[in-house]
Amino acid sequence: MTRDILIVGAGIVGAAVAWQLARMGHGHRVLVLDRGLPMAGSTSRAAALVTLLRSEPMQIAMAQETLAAIGHFERLMPGSVGHHPVGSLHVVTREQLPAFRAQLDTCSALGIRTQWVDASYARDRAPWLHVPPDADVLHVQDDCYVDAYQLGMAYLQAAQKGGVALQLQTPVTRLDVRERILCGVELSSGECIAASHVVMAAGSWSNLLTTPAGVPLPMAPVRSQYWITAPSLAIPHDSAIVFMPAIKAYARPEVGGLLFGLREAHSAVADARHLPQDLEGFAFDTQDPQGWNNLAQGATALEAYWPGLEHAPIAHYVSGPSNYTIDRQLILGAASTLPGLWVASGCNGSGITFAAGMGRLLAQQLLGSDPPWLDGTHMAPQRFDSFDPYDTAFLSACAAARSGKATG
Ligand SMILES: Cc1cc2nc3c(=O)[nH]c(=O)nc-3n(C[C@H](O)[C@H](O)[C@H](O)COP(=O)(O)OP(=O)(O)OC[C@H]3O[C@@H](n4cnc5c(N)ncnc54)[C@H](O)[C@@H]3O)c2cc1C
């Protein structure tokens, strides 16, 4: 059987695109290729928060699509995607309140369940948390976290059941472009696989394939990082996720301890050409491979919310690349100058949250159906005029996009 849709990358995004194509009855046309094992890129390193509070309706819809997918897999097999429906608490300071309320109006109109709660309710849901006196707390009932590896595998296995083929240990070395026409891909073995559609879902490595084909993608791999404390009785396993936007921090329970992330004032960024295939041991900053300097810089502010930080032994550190774009929009849709090339990337640290929605939108576009909530122009892969995705000023702008982000 000829498969005319190739998906490059079996991370959560490629898997979700494959799943949505299969759900639409086109699984028999799809082949997913990965150079290694599925979910071994950024996906398996994610904190895996799935969060609904966004200012853009389309992003909210994408997150809702992922929540629906999680519900679907949990109903089929409880526990299969590591779903923790713990909800989230957003600790909002008075200065942030007006902007936050505007965002809330958008979210409420789209059916997101929220309520303002008092400090004692918040402490009940997250006993480690101290709510500063000038802050209000918003509870978002349906926010959750999952096991990103398991959710990605659920998409992939469901896609395979729907007819999608998967070929692992198969590096793609080049897009096969002949006389400006995309004919398929070339593998490291030298073999070419013909296809009419190629979906680029190779995460932080996507530019290595699209740029030589004349389609640079406006994104760069920026460091995301978090720490996990040793288990402690002060952190119940069903504690809520907590966002502390004033200090750009978040936390959630993990294996009896607290997993917490702090956004850097100046995020570290990598040149994708130097990113290894195996992220284990890769350090964005060789002077500070475990982010201790960032932790030290943010510790005083974090202690105001979490007085127990000082005595919490840090047991683990995790970092990895998240693709940030300078306008913080996804990269989703068709490459206008190379018909047949589709891109699903540039997730700005939210690929676990958005994957099912990205998959649905891309599948609908590729199949030519009429998506009800599609207005792809602000996500178009070629929305910026000429730029060099490896230029240091461009990399810095992508890093600044992450540093400026409020939460998550
Ligand atoms: C520390 C950290 C915390 C995060 N926390 C969250 C969070 O809480 N919530 C959230 O929503 N998101 C989070 N993210 C972001 C999220 O992990 C990413 O957005 C998401 O995993 C991106 O998925 P992907 O499929 O695009 O990329 P990847 O998972 O990196 O997959 C890309 C795949 O492409 C394959 N590939 C690459 N090049 C080739 C090639 N030439 N040939 C064949 N295959 C190739 C790779 O092997 C890999 O399997 C976090 C990220 C990090 C690093």
mmCIF file with all atom_site columns, C-alpha atoms in Angstrom, residues 187-315:
data_model
loop_
_atom_site.group_PDB
_atom_site.id
_atom_site.type_symbol
_atom_site.label_atom_id
_atom_site.label_alt_id
_atom_site.label_comp_id
_atom_site.label_asym_id
_atom_site.label_entity_id
_atom_site.label_seq_id
_atom_site.pdbx_PDB_ins_code
_atom_site.Cartn_x
_atom_site.Cartn_y
_atom_site.Cartn_z
_atom_site.occupancy
_atom_site.B_iso_or_equiv
_atom_site.pdbx_formal_charge
_atom_site.auth_seq_id
_atom_site.auth_comp_id
_atom_site.auth_asym_id
_atom_site.auth_atom_id
_atom_site.pdbx_PDB_model_num
ATOM 1   C CA . LEU A 1 187 ? 16.920 8.578  4.768  1.00 0.00 ? 187 LEU A CA 1
ATOM 2   C CA . SER A 1 188 ? 20.422 8.120  6.194  1.00 0.00 ? 188 SER A CA 1
ATOM 3   C CA . SER A 1 189 ? 20.542 4.814  4.286  1.00 0.00 ? 189 SER A CA 1
ATOM 4   C CA . GLY A 1 190 ? 20.322 6.832  1.056  1.00 0.00 ? 190 GLY A CA 1
ATOM 5   C CA . GLU A 1 191 ? 16.862 5.453  0.320  1.00 0.00 ? 191 GLU A CA 1
ATOM 6   C CA . CYS A 1 192 ? 14.214 7.984  -0.740 1.00 0.00 ? 192 CYS A CA 1
ATOM 7   C CA . ILE A 1 193 ? 10.615 7.577  0.366  1.00 0.00 ? 193 ILE A CA 1
ATOM 8   C CA . ALA A 1 194 ? 8.170  9.245  -1.979 1.00 0.00 ? 194 ALA A CA 1
ATOM 9   C CA . ALA A 1 195 ? 5.175  11.133 -0.610 1.00 0.00 ? 195 ALA A CA 1
ATOM 10  C CA . SER A 1 196 ? 2.897  13.985 -1.555 1.00 0.00 ? 196 SER A CA 1
ATOM 11  C CA . HIS A 1 197 ? 2.759  15.372 1.991  1.00 0.00 ? 197 HIS A CA 1
ATOM 12  C CA . VAL A 1 198 ? 5.541  15.629 4.572  1.00 0.00 ? 198 VAL A CA 1
ATOM 13  C CA . VAL A 1 199 ? 4.589  16.789 8.066  1.00 0.00 ? 199 VAL A CA 1
ATOM 14  C CA . MET A 1 200 ? 7.584  18.213 9.913  1.00 0.00 ? 200 MET A CA 1
ATOM 15  C CA . ALA A 1 201 ? 7.227  17.317 13.588 1.00 0.00 ? 201 ALA A CA 1
ATOM 16  C CA . ALA A 1 202 ? 10.901 16.827 14.402 1.00 0.00 ? 202 ALA A CA 1
ATOM 17  C CA . GLY A 1 203 ? 10.754 19.244 17.360 1.00 0.00 ? 203 GLY A CA 1
ATOM 18  C CA . SER A 1 204 ? 13.941 21.203 17.997 1.00 0.00 ? 204 SER A CA 1
ATOM 19  C CA . TRP A 1 205 ? 15.631 19.510 15.048 1.00 0.00 ? 205 TRP A CA 1
ATOM 20  C CA . SER A 1 206 ? 13.040 20.561 12.443 1.00 0.00 ? 206 SER A CA 1
ATOM 21  C CA . ASN A 1 207 ? 15.077 23.496 11.118 1.00 0.00 ? 207 ASN A CA 1
ATOM 22  C CA . LEU A 1 208 ? 17.919 21.152 10.183 1.00 0.00 ? 208 LEU A CA 1
ATOM 23  C CA . LEU A 1 209 ? 15.624 19.654 7.536  1.00 0.00 ? 209 LEU A CA 1
ATOM 24  C CA . THR A 1 210 ? 13.449 22.589 6.479  1.00 0.00 ? 210 THR A CA 1
ATOM 25  C CA . THR A 1 211 ? 16.085 25.362 6.250  1.00 0.00 ? 211 THR A CA 1
ATOM 26  C CA . PRO A 1 212 ? 18.178 23.635 3.541  1.00 0.00 ? 212 PRO A CA 1
ATOM 27  C CA . ALA A 1 213 ? 14.903 23.241 1.608  1.00 0.00 ? 213 ALA A CA 1
ATOM 28  C CA . GLY A 1 214 ? 14.364 27.017 1.728  1.00 0.00 ? 214 GLY A CA 1
ATOM 29  C CA . VAL A 1 215 ? 11.856 27.016 4.619  1.00 0.00 ? 215 VAL A CA 1
ATOM 30  C CA . PRO A 1 216 ? 13.559 28.353 7.767  1.00 0.00 ? 216 PRO A CA 1
ATOM 31  C CA . LEU A 1 217 ? 11.242 28.070 10.740 1.00 0.00 ? 217 LEU A CA 1
ATOM 32  C CA . PRO A 1 218 ? 11.018 31.092 13.076 1.00 0.00 ? 218 PRO A CA 1
ATOM 33  C CA . MET A 1 219 ? 11.921 29.279 16.293 1.00 0.00 ? 219 MET A CA 1
ATOM 34  C CA . ALA A 1 220 ? 14.875 28.272 18.467 1.00 0.00 ? 220 ALA A CA 1
ATOM 35  C CA . PRO A 1 221 ? 15.465 25.675 21.207 1.00 0.00 ? 221 PRO A CA 1
ATOM 36  C CA . VAL A 1 222 ? 15.318 27.543 24.520 1.00 0.00 ? 222 VAL A CA 1
ATOM 37  C CA . ARG A 1 223 ? 16.043 25.915 27.867 1.00 0.00 ? 223 ARG A CA 1
ATOM 38  C CA . SER A 1 224 ? 13.126 24.794 30.027 1.00 0.00 ? 224 SER A CA 1
ATOM 39  C CA . GLN A 1 225 ? 14.085 23.431 33.415 1.00 0.00 ? 225 GLN A CA 1
ATOM 40  C CA . TYR A 1 226 ? 12.706 22.283 36.730 1.00 0.00 ? 226 TYR A CA 1
ATOM 41  C CA . TRP A 1 227 ? 13.828 20.758 39.989 1.00 0.00 ? 227 TRP A CA 1
ATOM 42  C CA . ILE A 1 228 ? 12.192 18.014 42.085 1.00 0.00 ? 228 ILE A CA 1
ATOM 43  C CA . THR A 1 229 ? 12.581 17.776 45.850 1.00 0.00 ? 229 THR A CA 1
ATOM 44  C CA . ALA A 1 230 ? 12.967 14.568 47.826 1.00 0.00 ? 230 ALA A CA 1
ATOM 45  C CA . PRO A 1 231 ? 9.642  13.108 49.065 1.00 0.00 ? 231 PRO A CA 1
ATOM 46  C CA . SER A 1 232 ? 8.081  14.991 51.949 1.00 0.00 ? 232 SER A CA 1
ATOM 47  C CA . LEU A 1 233 ? 4.918  14.559 53.993 1.00 0.00 ? 233 LEU A CA 1
ATOM 48  C CA . ALA A 1 234 ? 4.257  18.282 53.472 1.00 0.00 ? 234 ALA A CA 1
ATOM 49  C CA . ILE A 1 235 ? 3.471  17.613 49.796 1.00 0.00 ? 235 ILE A CA 1
ATOM 50  C CA . PRO A 1 236 ? 0.353  15.448 49.440 1.00 0.00 ? 236 PRO A CA 1
ATOM 51  C CA . HIS A 1 237 ? 0.367  13.538 46.149 1.00 0.00 ? 237 HIS A CA 1
ATOM 52  C CA . ASP A 1 238 ? -2.959 15.108 45.129 1.00 0.00 ? 238 ASP A CA 1
ATOM 53  C CA . SER A 1 239 ? -1.921 18.741 45.757 1.00 0.00 ? 239 SER A CA 1
ATOM 54  C CA . ALA A 1 240 ? -2.971 21.265 43.160 1.00 0.00 ? 240 ALA A CA 1
ATOM 55  C CA . ILE A 1 241 ? -0.674 22.721 40.540 1.00 0.00 ? 241 ILE A CA 1
ATOM 56  C CA . VAL A 1 242 ? 0.323  26.231 41.655 1.00 0.00 ? 242 VAL A CA 1
ATOM 57  C CA . PHE A 1 243 ? 1.221  29.119 39.356 1.00 0.00 ? 243 PHE A CA 1
ATOM 58  C CA . MET A 1 244 ? 2.978  32.151 40.796 1.00 0.00 ? 244 MET A CA 1
ATOM 59  C CA . PRO A 1 245 ? 3.003  34.527 37.807 1.00 0.00 ? 245 PRO A CA 1
ATOM 60  C CA . ALA A 1 246 ? 4.536  37.466 39.697 1.00 0.00 ? 246 ALA A CA 1
ATOM 61  C CA . ILE A 1 247 ? 7.750  35.489 40.127 1.00 0.00 ? 247 ILE A CA 1
ATOM 62  C CA . LYS A 1 248 ? 7.339  33.372 36.959 1.00 0.00 ? 248 LYS A CA 1
ATOM 63  C CA . ALA A 1 249 ? 7.264  30.114 38.870 1.00 0.00 ? 249 ALA A CA 1
ATOM 64  C CA . TYR A 1 250 ? 5.087  27.024 39.028 1.00 0.00 ? 250 TYR A CA 1
ATOM 65  C CA . ALA A 1 251 ? 4.979  23.850 41.109 1.00 0.00 ? 251 ALA A CA 1
ATOM 66  C CA . ARG A 1 252 ? 3.170  20.537 41.236 1.00 0.00 ? 252 ARG A CA 1
ATOM 67  C CA . PRO A 1 253 ? 3.528  17.302 43.205 1.00 0.00 ? 253 PRO A CA 1
ATOM 68  C CA . GLU A 1 254 ? 5.814  14.588 41.824 1.00 0.00 ? 254 GLU A CA 1
ATOM 69  C CA . VAL A 1 255 ? 6.648  11.215 43.384 1.00 0.00 ? 255 VAL A CA 1
ATOM 70  C CA . GLY A 1 256 ? 6.029  12.499 46.903 1.00 0.00 ? 256 GLY A CA 1
ATOM 71  C CA . GLY A 1 257 ? 8.079  15.653 46.445 1.00 0.00 ? 257 GLY A CA 1
ATOM 72  C CA . LEU A 1 258 ? 7.511  19.021 44.772 1.00 0.00 ? 258 LEU A CA 1
ATOM 73  C CA . LEU A 1 259 ? 8.411  19.656 41.138 1.00 0.00 ? 259 LEU A CA 1
ATOM 74  C CA . PHE A 1 260 ? 9.015  23.365 40.584 1.00 0.00 ? 260 PHE A CA 1
ATOM 75  C CA . GLY A 1 261 ? 10.123 25.528 37.699 1.00 0.00 ? 261 GLY A CA 1
ATOM 76  C CA . LEU A 1 262 ? 11.499 29.057 37.713 1.00 0.00 ? 262 LEU A CA 1
ATOM 77  C CA . ARG A 1 263 ? 11.720 31.136 34.588 1.00 0.00 ? 263 ARG A CA 1
ATOM 78  C CA . GLU A 1 264 ? 15.152 32.627 34.025 1.00 0.00 ? 264 GLU A CA 1
ATOM 79  C CA . ALA A 1 265 ? 15.562 36.392 33.649 1.00 0.00 ? 265 ALA A CA 1
ATOM 80  C CA . HIS A 1 266 ? 17.717 35.581 30.608 1.00 0.00 ? 266 HIS A CA 1
ATOM 81  C CA . SER A 1 267 ? 16.888 32.169 29.182 1.00 0.00 ? 267 SER A CA 1
ATOM 82  C CA . ALA A 1 268 ? 19.646 29.991 27.786 1.00 0.00 ? 268 ALA A CA 1
ATOM 83  C CA . VAL A 1 269 ? 19.239 29.157 24.104 1.00 0.00 ? 269 VAL A CA 1
ATOM 84  C CA . ALA A 1 270 ? 20.974 26.677 21.796 1.00 0.00 ? 270 ALA A CA 1
ATOM 85  C CA . ASP A 1 271 ? 21.837 26.648 18.135 1.00 0.00 ? 271 ASP A CA 1
ATOM 86  C CA . ALA A 1 272 ? 19.801 23.680 16.832 1.00 0.00 ? 272 ALA A CA 1
ATOM 87  C CA . ARG A 1 273 ? 22.791 22.561 14.755 1.00 0.00 ? 273 ARG A CA 1
ATOM 88  C CA . HIS A 1 274 ? 24.651 21.804 17.996 1.00 0.00 ? 274 HIS A CA 1
ATOM 89  C CA . LEU A 1 275 ? 21.823 20.016 19.766 1.00 0.00 ? 275 LEU A CA 1
ATOM 90  C CA . PRO A 1 276 ? 22.678 16.320 20.139 1.00 0.00 ? 276 PRO A CA 1
ATOM 91  C CA . GLN A 1 277 ? 20.228 13.607 19.149 1.00 0.00 ? 277 GLN A CA 1
ATOM 92  C CA . ASP A 1 278 ? 20.389 12.202 22.669 1.00 0.00 ? 278 ASP A CA 1
ATOM 93  C CA . LEU A 1 279 ? 19.542 15.007 25.115 1.00 0.00 ? 279 LEU A CA 1
ATOM 94  C CA . GLU A 1 280 ? 20.812 13.061 28.136 1.00 0.00 ? 280 GLU A CA 1
ATOM 95  C CA . GLY A 1 281 ? 23.767 14.974 29.537 1.00 0.00 ? 281 GLY A CA 1
ATOM 96  C CA . PHE A 1 282 ? 23.298 17.957 27.213 1.00 0.00 ? 282 PHE A CA 1
ATOM 97  C CA . ALA A 1 283 ? 23.891 21.256 29.032 1.00 0.00 ? 283 ALA A CA 1
ATOM 98  C CA . PHE A 1 284 ? 22.679 24.581 27.625 1.00 0.00 ? 284 PHE A CA 1
ATOM 99  C CA . ASP A 1 285 ? 25.140 26.329 29.894 1.00 0.00 ? 285 ASP A CA 1
ATOM 100 C CA . THR A 1 286 ? 28.312 24.382 30.609 1.00 0.00 ? 286 THR A CA 1
ATOM 101 C CA . GLN A 1 287 ? 29.204 26.853 33.405 1.00 0.00 ? 287 GLN A CA 1
ATOM 102 C CA . ASP A 1 288 ? 25.947 26.049 35.189 1.00 0.00 ? 288 ASP A CA 1
ATOM 103 C CA . PRO A 1 289 ? 24.760 22.681 33.846 1.00 0.00 ? 289 PRO A CA 1
ATOM 104 C CA . GLN A 1 290 ? 22.188 22.124 36.605 1.00 0.00 ? 290 GLN A CA 1
ATOM 105 C CA . GLY A 1 291 ? 20.751 25.625 36.717 1.00 0.00 ? 291 GLY A CA 1
ATOM 106 C CA . TRP A 1 292 ? 21.966 26.320 40.299 1.00 0.00 ? 292 TRP A CA 1
ATOM 107 C CA . ASN A 1 293 ? 22.583 29.978 39.499 1.00 0.00 ? 293 ASN A CA 1
ATOM 108 C CA . ASN A 1 294 ? 18.994 30.393 38.327 1.00 0.00 ? 294 ASN A CA 1
ATOM 109 C CA . LEU A 1 295 ? 17.724 28.659 41.414 1.00 0.00 ? 295 LEU A CA 1
ATOM 110 C CA . ALA A 1 296 ? 19.849 30.905 43.618 1.00 0.00 ? 296 ALA A CA 1
ATOM 111 C CA . GLN A 1 297 ? 18.593 34.029 41.810 1.00 0.00 ? 297 GLN A CA 1
ATOM 112 C CA . GLY A 1 298 ? 14.927 33.053 42.212 1.00 0.00 ? 298 GLY A CA 1
ATOM 113 C CA . ALA A 1 299 ? 15.078 31.419 45.645 1.00 0.00 ? 299 ALA A CA 1
ATOM 114 C CA . THR A 1 300 ? 14.310 34.464 47.797 1.00 0.00 ? 300 THR A CA 1
ATOM 115 C CA . ALA A 1 301 ? 11.223 35.361 45.783 1.00 0.00 ? 301 ALA A CA 1
ATOM 116 C CA . LEU A 1 302 ? 10.058 31.742 45.782 1.00 0.00 ? 302 LEU A CA 1
ATOM 117 C CA . GLU A 1 303 ? 10.509 31.440 49.535 1.00 0.00 ? 303 GLU A CA 1
ATOM 118 C CA . ALA A 1 304 ? 7.843  34.107 50.023 1.00 0.00 ? 304 ALA A CA 1
ATOM 119 C CA . TYR A 1 305 ? 5.371  31.584 48.558 1.00 0.00 ? 305 TYR A CA 1
ATOM 120 C CA . TRP A 1 306 ? 7.074  28.429 49.799 1.00 0.00 ? 306 TRP A CA 1
ATOM 121 C CA . PRO A 1 307 ? 8.753  28.961 53.181 1.00 0.00 ? 307 PRO A CA 1
ATOM 122 C CA . GLY A 1 308 ? 9.794  25.286 53.201 1.00 0.00 ? 308 GLY A CA 1
ATOM 123 C CA . LEU A 1 309 ? 12.119 25.734 50.216 1.00 0.00 ? 309 LEU A CA 1
ATOM 124 C CA . GLU A 1 310 ? 15.152 26.434 52.389 1.00 0.00 ? 310 GLU A CA 1
ATOM 125 C CA . HIS A 1 311 ? 15.001 22.971 53.976 1.00 0.00 ? 311 HIS A CA 1
ATOM 126 C CA . ALA A 1 312 ? 13.816 21.023 50.933 1.00 0.00 ? 312 ALA A CA 1
ATOM 127 C CA . PRO A 1 313 ? 16.517 18.679 49.626 1.00 0.00 ? 313 PRO A CA 1
ATOM 128 C CA . ILE A 1 314 ? 16.689 18.852 45.829 1.00 0.00 ? 314 ILE A CA 1
ATOM 129 C CA . ALA A 1 315 ? 16.709 15.313 44.443 1.00 0.00 ? 315 ALA A CA 1
#
